[in-house]
Amino acid sequence: MADFKVIMEALLSHDNETRNNAEEQFNSLDVSLKFSHLISTLRMEGSSEEVKTVAAVLLRRVFLQLEYKDLIDGIDPTLLQSGRAELLMAVQQEGTSVAVRRKICDAVAELARSFIDDNDTNHWPEVLRFLFDCSSPEQPQLYECALHIISTVPGIFGNQMDYWIELIRQLLSQALQNPHKEVWTEAFKASTAYISFLDNTTIQQQFGELLPFLLTVLERSLELQEDDSLLKAMIELAERCPKLLRSQLDNIVELMLKVMGTTGVEDSWKQLSLEVIVTLAENAPAMMRKHTTKFLPKIVTQCLQFMLEVEDEPEWLVADDTSDDEDNSSNAIAGETSLDRLANSLSGKSLLPHIISNIPQMLQSADWHYRHAALMAISAIGEGCERQMSPILADVVGAVLPYCQDSHHRVRYAACNALGQMSNDFAPTIQKKFHDKIIPALLLVMEDFATPRVQTHGGAALVNFCEQCPKSILVTYLPAIVAKLDSVFKVRLQELLQKGTKLVLEQVVTTTATVADVVEEQFVEYYHLFMPSLKYIMANAGGKDYRLLRGKTIECISLIGLAVGPEKFMQDAQEVMQLLLSVQTLSQQGEMASDDPQISYMISAWARMCKIIGPGFVEYLPVVMGPLLQAAGIKPEIAIVDSPENQQNFSEDEGWEFITLADQQRFGIKTAGLDDKCTAMQMLVVYAKDLKNGFAEYAEPVAKIMVPHLRFYFHELVRAAAAEILPHLLECIKCKGTEAVKTLWGFIADKLLEAIELEPDAEIRAIMMDSLCKCIEFLGLNCFTAEQYSKVANLLKDSLEMCFTRAGERHVQRQDEDYDEQVEEELEEADEEDEETLKKVADVMHSLFLTHGSTLLPFFDQLLPIFTSMLADDRPPSHKQWALCVFDDLLEHASSSCHKYQSYFLDQMIKCVTSKHASVRQAAAYGIGVMAQFCSKDFSQACLDALPLLTLSIQAPDAKQDLHNINATENAVSAVSKICKFVDTGVTLDTVLPLWFSWLPITEDKEEAPHVYSYLCDLIESNNLLILGPDNSNLPRIVSIIAEVCVEDALMDGEQVLLRLLSIARHVQATGDSVWNACLQRLNEKQRTCLLTALS
């Protein structure tokens, strides 16, 4: 113990070496020794406050690393028993300061957490009794301790919560009403933490009676303005249990608005108060729309009021580096981001009227702050109000444009900001409708040489506009845009050489790159204006201050090269490659910092060079791949955040971001290098996809990096790239032989299946399932082991059952008291999300049937009940559609054995031919078609039964009303074609063929068109009188059908069926001018031109 005392004292030393040596000594101790000595230190009367504080902190760290099993196995039971008792006595020890007691409570809380096993049993019952023993109004310090422990570990009661719940409620209620500030403060935190922890809404409601007390305590805290942790706890409660607050919603919003509007309140408190309202809006939008409509004008006004608080600092105007420009702690930014979030959560229908009632007057104000705030508000609300603003977009654009030439530079900047943001939010409508107004306005802004910040922002807005502008539109402005970019480029390049300023030049380089990327080969004639200067910058702009300029120049050169194509770019390709290699060498020699922006630009540029050069790029891979693999393999700093206090140790200003995973565990991740990592992984996909065999040597090392990242939950795009590359890696390594493919797939398969099962994001899950499909189709029969086939079956079953469960939850939500049309829109989006999952399940089944045929049937039998259940009359259309698609694949790819399944699907398939839902009709019609084509021997009567229903579907009034109906109708026409062609008996062709002929042409469904037109060719080539008509009277109609096929590109160039159709047209042409001219007269000009072009 004496030696340990020395270690403890050394840990407090101001000398780094002494302290580091002490830490090493402490870390080398056995856990039992740490446990006993630290608790003894806490209990020792002679220990100083500093030593006790360190002991308590170290003890908590020890417990943080231990789970229940570690405690039982690592510490002697007797020592553990006595140590726990001593620790609780240390909390109660007289003379202990408040600060030390709190640290000891943190250790108690962590030890209690460690004593909760996987079954949620707390194996330290004494601590629960301790909590209630301490909860006495007569001993406020201990009362505070008990509450602090509960707030730190709200799950401390484990699976005994139901037993204790009434006592807990009483404890919290009494504590909130306690006269001591320390007690009611800690009671607020404990109450919000405990209620947030409860995952049962019904149980949460039992604590609703605490809300008036909570609000009283919060109001007291706001009056004192000493501790903002209560406001933060309120935000947490609003996020986790928003509907619990319904009964006090008016009081909460009024209180928050009061704080925001009170002079003298600190900005941070005002922002937290606004955050309470916004958090409620995001987590219970329907409730807020329904119950707080009367407050919306005040909330919007307060946000706009915040946005007025912008200072016109001289430094802003002359800054040449804007990376640290935005003060995220300012009221202006808080107001702007809150408006954005409110618009997205409450919807434009609720919010836009209150914006519109404020903006016009603000724009007319003589005070530039108001004009600036109004324009920034327009920028903020576009995404959330897109539907409501679209009809008045002309008015909005018209209102913003004049301010591009406002007398105040900040307002001009805000106008550019609004146009740039709207170019994203309303694309491509805004580009198509207002290009003639916005492009000239932004080009005029780019003449503002006196105000570099505004000139730069004009260039940035032009980037946003051009990125989603149709090429055909942008090309018409290309001479004017290029002339402006060229003039600004030359002036600012000279300025760089003379003064070293670079802000505008950086932007012009980016804008030039964007324009080239959109107009592609049309940029060829302007290539000479930019490439020499870009190469000069790349070769000569050295030094740390020019890293971003150099990186953007690298990006611009590679995008221009990709746009103009190899033929034009190859004259400079060798020089550019050498410049890239010189930058790469600096990176490999460690002369570039890890945060150097050039690295990211370089990674993307190499991939573009690969696309330009093609297979010849393989020789550069040894240089490129080292840094690329290094960037892809970056391991970001990750921390477990176990409490709000702990989260405060990780500042967002230092690059920390926070996420909560499915098990409610909260993590912090330091984002430095994360974007580079993501870019690198996306570029690896490009190399594997484009170089194929040339990438074979890297397939295995790349797989070793990518496969583990299938479960990298800190970045969706990283997981997406990891999934997307897998089938390409298999294709790359194919040249090494089947054993190499087998080994690589052995490394991938299980991990991919596990990743799909655990993936929390629906879009990424879809990408992973798409990758699985491609792998199956590449590998073919027996691509899985028996165990893996079972995993795939379970995966598909779980995916379907998850969709069914979510559909049931949405049904309940539609009965909710706050249900409204905005909720319905959100539920419909969720419906679409589940439809995508159903589609991916059907896609996997398609890939399996395609590659396995009838051998898949034992696997299919495991899923048959669930697919059959999806055809029930009470199921949603999407369930029927995708179940029918699976049975379609059964008919098409397991035709020899599918007859034994007809009782499961046949009646419903025939019935669905006339479904009122186009997607269901299409799936059913396709199934009847493949049934006729591949299984007519076993299903001839079914085909005959379906024929009149197909006719009804085709002739329905809305059969060609929209694209969905057209596709369903054309599938039905194709099904009739196949029945006529493949069903030997029972079809009355004299009746059916004239009808079928009248339904032509079909032009939308490119997969079914070849079947239909192949049958038409068969009939014409066999001189079928029903098609040719008496005395070939139907020839003009036949020629018009062929012409429409050419107009609509219904068949691919060179496709055999198209050649047969054109041969028939030539045959008609050869019969004589009179017949041919009569046919041409039936055609419109477009049909005539396309047909004659095809024939020539």
mmCIF file with all atom_site columns, C-alpha atoms in Angstrom, residues 108-189:
data_model
loop_
_atom_site.group_PDB
_atom_site.id
_atom_site.type_symbol
_atom_site.label_atom_id
_atom_site.label_alt_id
_atom_site.label_comp_id
_atom_site.label_asym_id
_atom_site.label_entity_id
_atom_site.label_seq_id
_atom_site.pdbx_PDB_ins_code
_atom_site.Cartn_x
_atom_site.Cartn_y
_atom_site.Cartn_z
_atom_site.occupancy
_atom_site.B_iso_or_equiv
_atom_site.pdbx_formal_charge
_atom_site.auth_seq_id
_atom_site.auth_comp_id
_atom_site.auth_asym_id
_atom_site.auth_atom_id
_atom_site.pdbx_PDB_model_num
ATOM 1  C CA . VAL A 1 108 ? -20.290 3.492   -8.110  1.00 0.00 ? 108 VAL A CA 1
ATOM 2  C CA . ALA A 1 109 ? -22.465 4.002   -11.183 1.00 0.00 ? 109 ALA A CA 1
ATOM 3  C CA . GLU A 1 110 ? -19.910 2.374   -13.455 1.00 0.00 ? 110 GLU A CA 1
ATOM 4  C CA . LEU A 1 111 ? -19.440 -0.579  -11.106 1.00 0.00 ? 111 LEU A CA 1
ATOM 5  C CA . ALA A 1 112 ? -23.216 -1.004  -10.944 1.00 0.00 ? 112 ALA A CA 1
ATOM 6  C CA . ARG A 1 113 ? -23.335 -1.007  -14.743 1.00 0.00 ? 113 ARG A CA 1
ATOM 7  C CA . SER A 1 114 ? -20.660 -3.715  -14.799 1.00 0.00 ? 114 SER A CA 1
ATOM 8  C CA . PHE A 1 115 ? -22.721 -5.863  -12.426 1.00 0.00 ? 115 PHE A CA 1
ATOM 9  C CA . ILE A 1 116 ? -25.636 -6.036  -14.875 1.00 0.00 ? 116 ILE A CA 1
ATOM 10 C CA . ASP A 1 117 ? -25.310 -9.244  -16.900 1.00 0.00 ? 117 ASP A CA 1
ATOM 11 C CA . ASP A 1 118 ? -26.571 -10.127 -20.397 1.00 0.00 ? 118 ASP A CA 1
ATOM 12 C CA . ASN A 1 119 ? -29.967 -11.075 -18.937 1.00 0.00 ? 119 ASN A CA 1
ATOM 13 C CA . ASP A 1 120 ? -30.282 -7.597  -17.421 1.00 0.00 ? 120 ASP A CA 1
ATOM 14 C CA . THR A 1 121 ? -29.910 -8.924  -13.881 1.00 0.00 ? 121 THR A CA 1
ATOM 15 C CA . ASN A 1 122 ? -28.163 -6.582  -11.430 1.00 0.00 ? 122 ASN A CA 1
ATOM 16 C CA . HIS A 1 123 ? -25.917 -8.741  -9.230  1.00 0.00 ? 123 HIS A CA 1
ATOM 17 C CA . TRP A 1 124 ? -25.353 -5.908  -6.772  1.00 0.00 ? 124 TRP A CA 1
ATOM 18 C CA . PRO A 1 125 ? -28.738 -5.588  -5.015  1.00 0.00 ? 125 PRO A CA 1
ATOM 19 C CA . GLU A 1 126 ? -27.181 -3.608  -2.154  1.00 0.00 ? 126 GLU A CA 1
ATOM 20 C CA . VAL A 1 127 ? -26.658 -0.629  -4.451  1.00 0.00 ? 127 VAL A CA 1
ATOM 21 C CA . LEU A 1 128 ? -30.409 -0.464  -5.143  1.00 0.00 ? 128 LEU A CA 1
ATOM 22 C CA . ARG A 1 129 ? -31.208 -0.419  -1.426  1.00 0.00 ? 129 ARG A CA 1
ATOM 23 C CA . PHE A 1 130 ? -28.472 2.188   -1.019  1.00 0.00 ? 130 PHE A CA 1
ATOM 24 C CA . LEU A 1 131 ? -30.216 4.456   -3.537  1.00 0.00 ? 131 LEU A CA 1
ATOM 25 C CA . PHE A 1 132 ? -33.473 4.412   -1.632  1.00 0.00 ? 132 PHE A CA 1
ATOM 26 C CA . ASP A 1 133 ? -31.744 4.711   1.763   1.00 0.00 ? 133 ASP A CA 1
ATOM 27 C CA . CYS A 1 134 ? -29.988 7.865   0.565   1.00 0.00 ? 134 CYS A CA 1
ATOM 28 C CA . SER A 1 135 ? -33.193 9.385   -0.823  1.00 0.00 ? 135 SER A CA 1
ATOM 29 C CA . SER A 1 136 ? -34.160 11.265  2.301   1.00 0.00 ? 136 SER A CA 1
ATOM 30 C CA . PRO A 1 137 ? -34.986 14.994  2.417   1.00 0.00 ? 137 PRO A CA 1
ATOM 31 C CA . GLU A 1 138 ? -33.052 15.191  5.696   1.00 0.00 ? 138 GLU A CA 1
ATOM 32 C CA . GLN A 1 139 ? -29.735 14.357  3.980   1.00 0.00 ? 139 GLN A CA 1
ATOM 33 C CA . PRO A 1 140 ? -29.669 16.431  0.765   1.00 0.00 ? 140 PRO A CA 1
ATOM 34 C CA . GLN A 1 141 ? -26.043 15.608  -0.098  1.00 0.00 ? 141 GLN A CA 1
ATOM 35 C CA . LEU A 1 142 ? -26.727 11.866  -0.174  1.00 0.00 ? 142 LEU A CA 1
ATOM 36 C CA . TYR A 1 143 ? -30.063 12.455  -1.908  1.00 0.00 ? 143 TYR A CA 1
ATOM 37 C CA . GLU A 1 144 ? -28.123 14.267  -4.617  1.00 0.00 ? 144 GLU A CA 1
ATOM 38 C CA . CYS A 1 145 ? -25.701 11.313  -4.834  1.00 0.00 ? 145 CYS A CA 1
ATOM 39 C CA . ALA A 1 146 ? -28.491 8.762   -5.321  1.00 0.00 ? 146 ALA A CA 1
ATOM 40 C CA . LEU A 1 147 ? -30.040 10.895  -8.065  1.00 0.00 ? 147 LEU A CA 1
ATOM 41 C CA . HIS A 1 148 ? -26.668 11.374  -9.756  1.00 0.00 ? 148 HIS A CA 1
ATOM 42 C CA . ILE A 1 149 ? -26.125 7.606   -9.887  1.00 0.00 ? 149 ILE A CA 1
ATOM 43 C CA . ILE A 1 150 ? -29.586 7.093   -11.421 1.00 0.00 ? 150 ILE A CA 1
ATOM 44 C CA . SER A 1 151 ? -28.991 9.800   -14.038 1.00 0.00 ? 151 SER A CA 1
ATOM 45 C CA . THR A 1 152 ? -25.641 8.207   -14.942 1.00 0.00 ? 152 THR A CA 1
ATOM 46 C CA . VAL A 1 153 ? -26.979 4.620   -15.114 1.00 0.00 ? 153 VAL A CA 1
ATOM 47 C CA . PRO A 1 154 ? -30.776 4.824   -15.547 1.00 0.00 ? 154 PRO A CA 1
ATOM 48 C CA . GLY A 1 155 ? -30.813 1.077   -16.257 1.00 0.00 ? 155 GLY A CA 1
ATOM 49 C CA . ILE A 1 156 ? -29.354 0.310   -12.833 1.00 0.00 ? 156 ILE A CA 1
ATOM 50 C CA . PHE A 1 157 ? -32.572 -1.470  -11.726 1.00 0.00 ? 157 PHE A CA 1
ATOM 51 C CA . GLY A 1 158 ? -32.116 -4.078  -14.465 1.00 0.00 ? 158 GLY A CA 1
ATOM 52 C CA . ASN A 1 159 ? -34.899 -6.595  -14.915 1.00 0.00 ? 159 ASN A CA 1
ATOM 53 C CA . GLN A 1 160 ? -36.287 -5.654  -11.459 1.00 0.00 ? 160 GLN A CA 1
ATOM 54 C CA . MET A 1 161 ? -37.524 -2.343  -12.810 1.00 0.00 ? 161 MET A CA 1
ATOM 55 C CA . ASP A 1 162 ? -41.202 -3.325  -12.706 1.00 0.00 ? 162 ASP A CA 1
ATOM 56 C CA . TYR A 1 163 ? -40.798 -4.214  -9.050  1.00 0.00 ? 163 TYR A CA 1
ATOM 57 C CA . TRP A 1 164 ? -39.215 -0.884  -8.145  1.00 0.00 ? 164 TRP A CA 1
ATOM 58 C CA . ILE A 1 165 ? -41.055 1.387   -10.576 1.00 0.00 ? 165 ILE A CA 1
ATOM 59 C CA . GLU A 1 166 ? -43.591 2.907   -8.162  1.00 0.00 ? 166 GLU A CA 1
ATOM 60 C CA . LEU A 1 167 ? -40.855 3.643   -5.622  1.00 0.00 ? 167 LEU A CA 1
ATOM 61 C CA . ILE A 1 168 ? -38.715 5.185   -8.374  1.00 0.00 ? 168 ILE A CA 1
ATOM 62 C CA . ARG A 1 169 ? -41.603 7.401   -9.442  1.00 0.00 ? 169 ARG A CA 1
ATOM 63 C CA . GLN A 1 170 ? -42.162 8.547   -5.847  1.00 0.00 ? 170 GLN A CA 1
ATOM 64 C CA . LEU A 1 171 ? -38.444 9.117   -5.318  1.00 0.00 ? 171 LEU A CA 1
ATOM 65 C CA . LEU A 1 172 ? -38.177 11.324  -8.420  1.00 0.00 ? 172 LEU A CA 1
ATOM 66 C CA . SER A 1 173 ? -41.406 13.190  -7.680  1.00 0.00 ? 173 SER A CA 1
ATOM 67 C CA . GLN A 1 174 ? -40.324 14.076  -4.142  1.00 0.00 ? 174 GLN A CA 1
ATOM 68 C CA . ALA A 1 175 ? -36.836 15.033  -5.280  1.00 0.00 ? 175 ALA A CA 1
ATOM 69 C CA . LEU A 1 176 ? -38.174 17.437  -7.913  1.00 0.00 ? 176 LEU A CA 1
ATOM 70 C CA . GLN A 1 177 ? -40.122 19.202  -5.138  1.00 0.00 ? 177 GLN A CA 1
ATOM 71 C CA . ASN A 1 178 ? -37.166 19.277  -2.727  1.00 0.00 ? 178 ASN A CA 1
ATOM 72 C CA . PRO A 1 179 ? -36.200 22.820  -1.592  1.00 0.00 ? 179 PRO A CA 1
ATOM 73 C CA . HIS A 1 180 ? -32.454 22.286  -2.100  1.00 0.00 ? 180 HIS A CA 1
ATOM 74 C CA . LYS A 1 181 ? -31.219 23.468  -5.493  1.00 0.00 ? 181 LYS A CA 1
ATOM 75 C CA . GLU A 1 182 ? -28.607 20.686  -5.773  1.00 0.00 ? 182 GLU A CA 1
ATOM 76 C CA . VAL A 1 183 ? -31.306 18.046  -5.206  1.00 0.00 ? 183 VAL A CA 1
ATOM 77 C CA . TRP A 1 184 ? -33.900 19.380  -7.643  1.00 0.00 ? 184 TRP A CA 1
ATOM 78 C CA . THR A 1 185 ? -31.200 19.993  -10.244 1.00 0.00 ? 185 THR A CA 1
ATOM 79 C CA . GLU A 1 186 ? -29.966 16.399  -10.023 1.00 0.00 ? 186 GLU A CA 1
ATOM 80 C CA . ALA A 1 187 ? -33.586 15.177  -9.831  1.00 0.00 ? 187 ALA A CA 1
ATOM 81 C CA . PHE A 1 188 ? -34.313 16.822  -13.187 1.00 0.00 ? 188 PHE A CA 1
ATOM 82 C CA . LYS A 1 189 ? -31.353 15.043  -14.810 1.00 0.00 ? 189 LYS A CA 1
#
